[in-house]
Coordinates of C-alpha atoms and ligand atoms in Angstrom, one line a residue:
M1 CA 109.0 54.4 136.4
C2 CA 110.3 57.9 135.7
Q3 CA 107.1 59.3 137.2
T4 CA 107.4 57.2 140.3
M5 CA 110.9 58.5 140.9
L6 CA 109.8 62.1 140.3
K7 CA 107.0 61.6 142.7
L8 CA 109.5 60.7 145.3
L9 CA 111.7 63.7 144.6
V10 CA 109.1 66.4 144.4
S11 CA 108.1 68.4 147.5
G12 CA 108.0 71.9 148.9
E13 CA 106.1 75.1 148.2
G14 CA 107.1 78.4 146.6
M15 CA 110.8 78.9 146.7
S16 CA 111.4 75.5 148.1
R17 CA 109.4 73.7 145.4
T18 CA 111.4 71.0 143.7
G19 CA 113.0 72.0 140.4
V20 CA 113.8 69.3 137.8
M21 CA 116.2 69.9 134.9
I22 CA 115.1 68.5 131.6
S23 CA 116.5 68.9 128.1
I24 CA 114.9 71.0 125.4
P25 CA 113.9 69.6 122.9
Q26 CA 112.4 67.0 125.3
Y27 CA 110.3 63.8 125.4
P28 CA 107.0 65.3 126.5
L29 CA 106.4 62.7 129.2
Y30 CA 108.8 64.7 131.4
S31 CA 107.1 68.1 131.1
A32 CA 103.7 66.4 131.6
A33 CA 104.8 64.5 134.7
L34 CA 106.4 67.6 136.2
A35 CA 103.2 69.6 135.5
D36 CA 101.1 66.8 137.0
L37 CA 103.3 66.8 140.2
G38 CA 103.4 70.6 140.4
A39 CA 107.2 70.6 140.1
V40 CA 109.2 73.4 138.5
Q41 CA 110.5 72.5 135.1
I42 CA 114.1 73.8 134.6
S43 CA 114.8 73.7 130.9
Y44 CA 118.3 73.4 129.5
Y45 CA 118.8 73.6 125.8
L46 CA 120.7 71.1 123.7
D47 CA 123.2 72.5 121.2
E48 CA 121.7 72.0 117.8
D49 CA 124.8 73.3 116.0
N50 CA 126.9 70.6 117.7
C51 CA 124.7 67.6 116.9
W52 CA 122.4 68.3 119.9
S53 CA 125.2 67.8 122.4
L54 CA 124.9 68.8 126.0
D55 CA 126.9 71.8 127.1
I56 CA 127.8 72.0 130.8
S57 CA 127.8 75.8 130.7
E58 CA 124.2 75.7 129.5
L59 CA 123.3 73.4 132.5
R60 CA 125.1 75.8 134.8
H61 CA 123.3 78.8 133.4
A62 CA 119.9 77.2 133.6
L63 CA 120.5 76.1 137.2
Q64 CA 121.7 79.5 138.4
E65 CA 118.5 81.1 136.9
A66 CA 116.3 78.4 138.5
K67 CA 117.8 78.9 142.0
K68 CA 116.1 82.3 142.0
H69 CA 112.7 80.8 142.2
C70 CA 112.8 77.1 143.2
S71 CA 114.9 74.4 144.8
P72 CA 116.6 72.4 142.0
R73 CA 116.9 68.7 143.0
A74 CA 117.2 66.5 140.0
L75 CA 118.7 66.4 136.5
C76 CA 117.2 64.2 133.8
I77 CA 119.3 63.1 130.9
I78 CA 117.9 61.1 127.9
N79 CA 120.8 59.2 126.2
P80 CA 120.5 58.3 123.4
G81 CA 118.1 61.2 122.9
N82 CA 114.4 61.4 122.0
P83 CA 113.5 63.4 119.9
T84 CA 117.0 64.6 118.9
G85 CA 118.8 61.2 118.2
Q86 CA 122.2 62.2 119.7
V87 CA 124.5 59.9 121.7
Q88 CA 126.5 61.4 124.5
S89 CA 130.2 61.1 124.6
R90 CA 131.9 59.6 127.7
Q91 CA 133.5 62.9 128.4
C92 CA 130.1 64.6 128.5
I93 CA 128.7 62.0 130.9
E94 CA 131.7 62.5 133.2
D95 CA 131.1 66.3 133.1
V96 CA 127.4 65.8 133.9
I97 CA 128.3 63.5 136.9
R98 CA 130.8 66.1 138.2
F99 CA 128.2 68.8 137.8
A100 CA 125.5 66.7 139.6
A101 CA 128.0 66.0 142.4
A102 CA 128.9 69.6 142.8
E103 CA 125.3 70.8 142.8
K104 CA 123.9 67.9 144.8
L105 CA 121.5 67.0 142.1
F106 CA 119.8 63.6 141.8
L107 CA 120.6 62.1 138.4
M108 CA 117.9 60.4 136.3
A109 CA 119.4 58.7 133.3
D110 CA 116.8 57.6 130.8
E111 CA 118.7 55.0 128.8
V112 CA 115.8 53.2 127.1
Y113 CA 117.5 53.6 123.7
Q114 CA 120.8 52.2 124.8
D115 CA 120.9 49.5 122.1
N116 CA 120.1 52.0 119.4
V117 CA 123.5 53.4 118.5
Y118 CA 124.5 53.7 114.9
A119 CA 126.9 56.5 114.1
D120 CA 130.6 55.7 113.6
G121 CA 132.6 56.7 116.6
C122 CA 129.6 56.8 118.9
K123 CA 129.2 54.3 121.7
F124 CA 126.7 54.0 124.5
H125 CA 128.1 54.5 128.0
S126 CA 125.8 53.9 130.9
F127 CA 125.8 56.6 133.6
K128 CA 126.2 53.9 136.2
K129 CA 129.3 52.4 134.5
V130 CA 130.9 55.8 134.1
L131 CA 130.0 56.8 137.7
F132 CA 131.7 53.7 139.0
E133 CA 134.8 54.2 136.9
M134 CA 135.2 57.8 138.2
G135 CA 136.3 56.6 141.7
L136 CA 134.9 56.6 145.2
E137 CA 134.5 60.4 145.4
Y138 CA 131.7 60.0 142.9
S139 CA 130.6 56.4 143.0
E140 CA 129.7 56.6 146.7
K141 CA 128.1 59.9 146.6
V142 CA 126.1 60.7 143.4
E143 CA 122.5 59.5 143.6
L144 CA 121.4 58.0 140.3
A145 CA 118.4 56.2 138.9
S146 CA 118.8 54.6 135.4
F147 CA 115.8 53.4 133.3
H148 CA 115.5 50.8 130.6
S149 CA 112.5 49.4 128.7
T150 CA 111.6 46.4 126.6
S151 CA 109.7 48.7 124.2
K152 CA 112.7 49.8 122.2
C153 CA 115.2 48.7 119.6
Y154 CA 115.4 45.0 118.7
M155 CA 113.1 44.1 121.5
G156 CA 110.3 46.5 120.3
E157 CA 107.7 45.0 122.6
C158 CA 105.7 48.0 123.6
G159 CA 102.5 46.2 124.5
F160 CA 104.1 44.1 127.3
R161 CA 104.9 47.2 129.4
G162 CA 108.1 45.8 130.8
G163 CA 111.1 47.8 132.0
Y164 CA 113.2 48.4 135.0
M165 CA 114.8 51.1 137.1
E166 CA 118.1 50.8 138.9
V167 CA 119.0 53.1 141.8
V168 CA 122.4 53.7 143.4
N169 CA 123.3 55.6 146.5
L170 CA 119.8 56.1 147.6
D171 CA 119.4 56.5 151.3
P172 CA 118.1 53.1 152.6
E173 CA 115.1 54.8 154.3
V174 CA 114.2 56.5 151.1
K175 CA 114.6 53.2 149.2
V176 CA 111.9 51.7 151.5
Q177 CA 109.5 54.5 150.5
L178 CA 110.4 54.0 146.8
T179 CA 109.6 50.3 147.1
K180 CA 106.3 51.2 148.6
L181 CA 105.5 53.6 145.8
V182 CA 106.4 51.1 143.1
S183 CA 104.3 48.4 144.9
V184 CA 101.3 50.7 144.8
R185 CA 101.2 50.4 141.0
L186 CA 101.0 46.6 141.2
C187 CA 103.1 44.5 138.8
P188 CA 102.7 44.2 135.0
P189 CA 101.2 41.1 133.6
V190 CA 103.3 37.9 133.7
P191 CA 104.3 37.9 130.0
G192 CA 105.8 41.3 130.4
Q193 CA 107.8 40.1 133.4
A194 CA 109.0 37.0 131.6
L195 CA 110.0 39.1 128.6
L196 CA 112.0 41.4 130.8
D197 CA 113.8 38.4 132.2
V198 CA 114.8 37.4 128.6
V199 CA 116.0 41.0 128.0
V200 CA 118.3 41.0 131.0
N201 CA 119.3 37.3 130.5
P202 CA 119.6 36.9 126.7
P203 CA 120.3 33.5 125.1
Q204 CA 123.8 32.3 125.7
P205 CA 126.1 30.5 123.1
D206 CA 125.4 27.0 124.5
E207 CA 121.6 27.5 124.3
P208 CA 119.3 26.5 121.5
S209 CA 117.9 29.9 120.6
Y210 CA 121.3 31.6 120.6
D211 CA 121.9 31.5 116.8
T212 CA 118.4 32.7 115.9
F213 CA 118.6 35.5 118.5
I214 CA 122.0 36.8 117.2
K215 CA 120.8 36.6 113.6
E216 CA 117.5 38.5 114.4
R217 CA 119.3 41.1 116.6
T218 CA 122.0 41.7 114.0
D219 CA 119.5 42.0 111.1
T220 CA 117.3 44.4 113.1
L221 CA 120.2 46.6 114.2
A222 CA 121.6 46.7 110.7
T223 CA 118.2 47.7 109.3
L224 CA 117.8 50.4 112.0
A225 CA 121.3 51.7 111.2
E226 CA 120.6 51.9 107.5
K227 CA 117.3 53.7 108.1
A228 CA 119.1 56.2 110.4
S229 CA 121.7 57.1 107.8
M230 CA 119.1 57.2 104.9
T231 CA 116.9 59.5 107.0
Q232 CA 119.7 62.1 107.4
E233 CA 120.9 61.8 103.8
I234 CA 117.4 62.1 102.3
L235 CA 116.1 64.9 104.5
N236 CA 119.3 67.0 103.9
Q237 CA 118.5 66.9 100.2
V238 CA 115.4 68.9 100.8
P239 CA 115.8 72.6 100.4
G240 CA 114.9 74.4 103.6
I241 CA 115.5 71.4 105.9
K242 CA 118.7 70.7 107.9
C243 CA 119.0 67.4 109.7
N244 CA 121.7 66.5 112.1
P245 CA 123.2 63.0 111.9
V246 CA 121.0 60.3 113.6
Q247 CA 123.6 58.9 116.0
G248 CA 121.1 56.9 118.0
A249 CA 117.6 56.3 119.2
M250 CA 114.9 56.2 116.5
Y251 CA 114.3 59.9 115.7
T252 CA 115.6 63.0 114.2
F253 CA 114.5 66.6 114.8
P254 CA 115.3 68.4 111.6
R255 CA 115.2 72.2 111.5
I256 CA 112.9 73.8 108.9
H257 CA 113.5 77.2 107.6
L258 CA 110.1 78.6 106.8
P259 CA 109.6 81.6 104.5
P260 CA 108.4 84.8 106.2
K261 CA 105.1 84.6 104.2
A262 CA 104.4 81.1 105.7
I263 CA 105.1 82.4 109.2
L264 CA 102.7 85.3 108.6
E265 CA 100.0 83.0 107.3
A266 CA 100.4 80.7 110.3
K267 CA 100.0 83.6 112.6
E268 CA 96.8 84.7 110.8
K269 CA 95.5 81.2 111.4
A270 CA 96.6 81.3 115.1
Q271 CA 98.9 78.3 114.4
V272 CA 102.4 77.8 115.5
P273 CA 104.5 78.0 112.3
D274 CA 105.8 74.4 112.5
M275 CA 102.3 73.1 113.1
F276 CA 101.2 75.1 110.1
Y277 CA 103.9 73.4 108.0
C278 CA 102.9 69.9 109.3
M279 CA 99.2 70.5 108.6
K280 CA 100.0 71.7 105.0
L281 CA 102.2 68.7 104.5
L282 CA 99.5 66.4 105.7
E283 CA 96.8 68.0 103.6
E284 CA 98.9 68.1 100.4
T285 CA 100.8 64.8 100.7
G286 CA 99.2 62.7 103.4
I287 CA 102.5 62.7 105.3
C288 CA 102.0 63.1 109.0
L289 CA 104.7 64.6 111.1
V290 CA 104.8 65.9 114.7
P291 CA 105.6 69.6 114.9
G292 CA 108.7 70.6 117.0
S293 CA 106.7 73.0 119.2
G294 CA 105.4 70.0 121.1
F295 CA 108.9 69.1 122.2
G296 CA 110.2 72.6 122.9
Q297 CA 112.8 74.5 120.8
R298 CA 114.6 77.8 120.8
D299 CA 112.4 80.7 120.1
G300 CA 112.3 81.6 116.4
T301 CA 113.4 78.1 115.3
Y302 CA 111.1 75.5 113.8
H303 CA 111.4 71.7 113.6
F304 CA 109.5 68.5 113.3
R305 CA 110.2 65.1 114.7
F306 CA 110.7 62.3 112.3
F307 CA 110.7 58.7 113.1
S308 CA 113.7 57.2 111.3
L309 CA 112.3 53.7 111.7
Y310 CA 109.8 54.3 109.0
T311 CA 112.3 55.5 106.4
N312 CA 112.6 53.2 103.4
K313 CA 114.3 53.2 100.0
N314 CA 111.5 54.9 98.2
D315 CA 111.4 57.8 100.5
E316 CA 113.7 59.9 98.4
I317 CA 110.6 60.5 96.2
K318 CA 108.3 61.2 99.1
C319 CA 110.8 63.6 100.7
S320 CA 110.9 65.8 97.6
R321 CA 107.4 66.6 98.7
F322 CA 108.6 68.1 102.0
S323 CA 110.0 71.0 100.0
L324 CA 109.5 74.4 101.5
R325 CA 108.2 76.2 98.5
P326 CA 107.5 79.9 98.9
L327 CA 103.8 80.4 99.4
Ligands
PLP401 C1 113.0 58.8 126.2 C2 111.9 57.8 126.6 N1 111.8 57.4 127.9 C3 110.8 56.6 128.2 C4 109.9 56.1 127.3 C5 108.8 55.2 127.8 O1 109.1 53.9 127.5 P1 108.0 52.7 127.7 O2 107.3 52.5 126.4 O3 108.8 51.5 128.1 O4 107.1 53.2 128.8 C6 110.0 56.5 126.0 C7 109.0 56.0 125.0 O5 108.9 56.4 123.9 C8 111.0 57.4 125.6 O6 111.1 57.8 124.3

């Protein structure tokens, strides 16, 4: 769905080529889709020191730089974030909407982790809801596409390939073209469509499956929340690793402080240092992690992505093996 929307937005050559703003660290589908379409990737960095929050001044800076060589048209936001696990505040969402309105940017809100919110004081706010609460000045103007999927959280049904996109304020003629583009892909198999219907119309209190549904959903969410908090707690016990709170989604992107000797050895092997760390960890412990370099990170910083879903009570022992011993 995101690719279809991007396909519709990307055009031009040289200076007029469409630029799309994406967060760094990012979910690699975005950079791959932009490369595939020949669009210009405009990277904006999330603020690791502030729990991977989104800073409007960083957006402004990235946009001004990009205007020198392309035509910025869209801004993608992933909330809650993959791979960084942050949940955006309502204030931040409002600021993003004001920024998009001022800069005439099309907003793409990837909200596939909307049910995965765990941290105290954090709440999921959909871009559409906030947009409509900001008054006509914004709700009638800002173009927005929001995305959701059956593959996350308590649904967890990846194989069915179900999801939806909702667009607001799209020019009716453009919407006709979007419908054509979506139709070209044909529809997913019937079970996926039926499943999506259940996601958007969950069992109601007077229906037979209601109690089971609520119990299963509550249990799954409680387990995910427990794993999210254990992940942060356990990883922060490891010398050399700093992990921000897992506020939402299913991931964390802990920073690793590698000793200079390890960085040197990685360079000798022509490996990115965090790849070197992940390979060593795999060889020595069998633990397989994805290096941060695949998601993008500030120069000179190293990370890995960790799937909080897999944390369990015995991992304290396993995590002691993540230790960054001097080589
Ligand atoms: C941020 C984000 N957006 C979109 C997707 C794609 O979801 P789906 O599996 O429904 O295609 C994923 C999958 O991991 C994701 O992490």
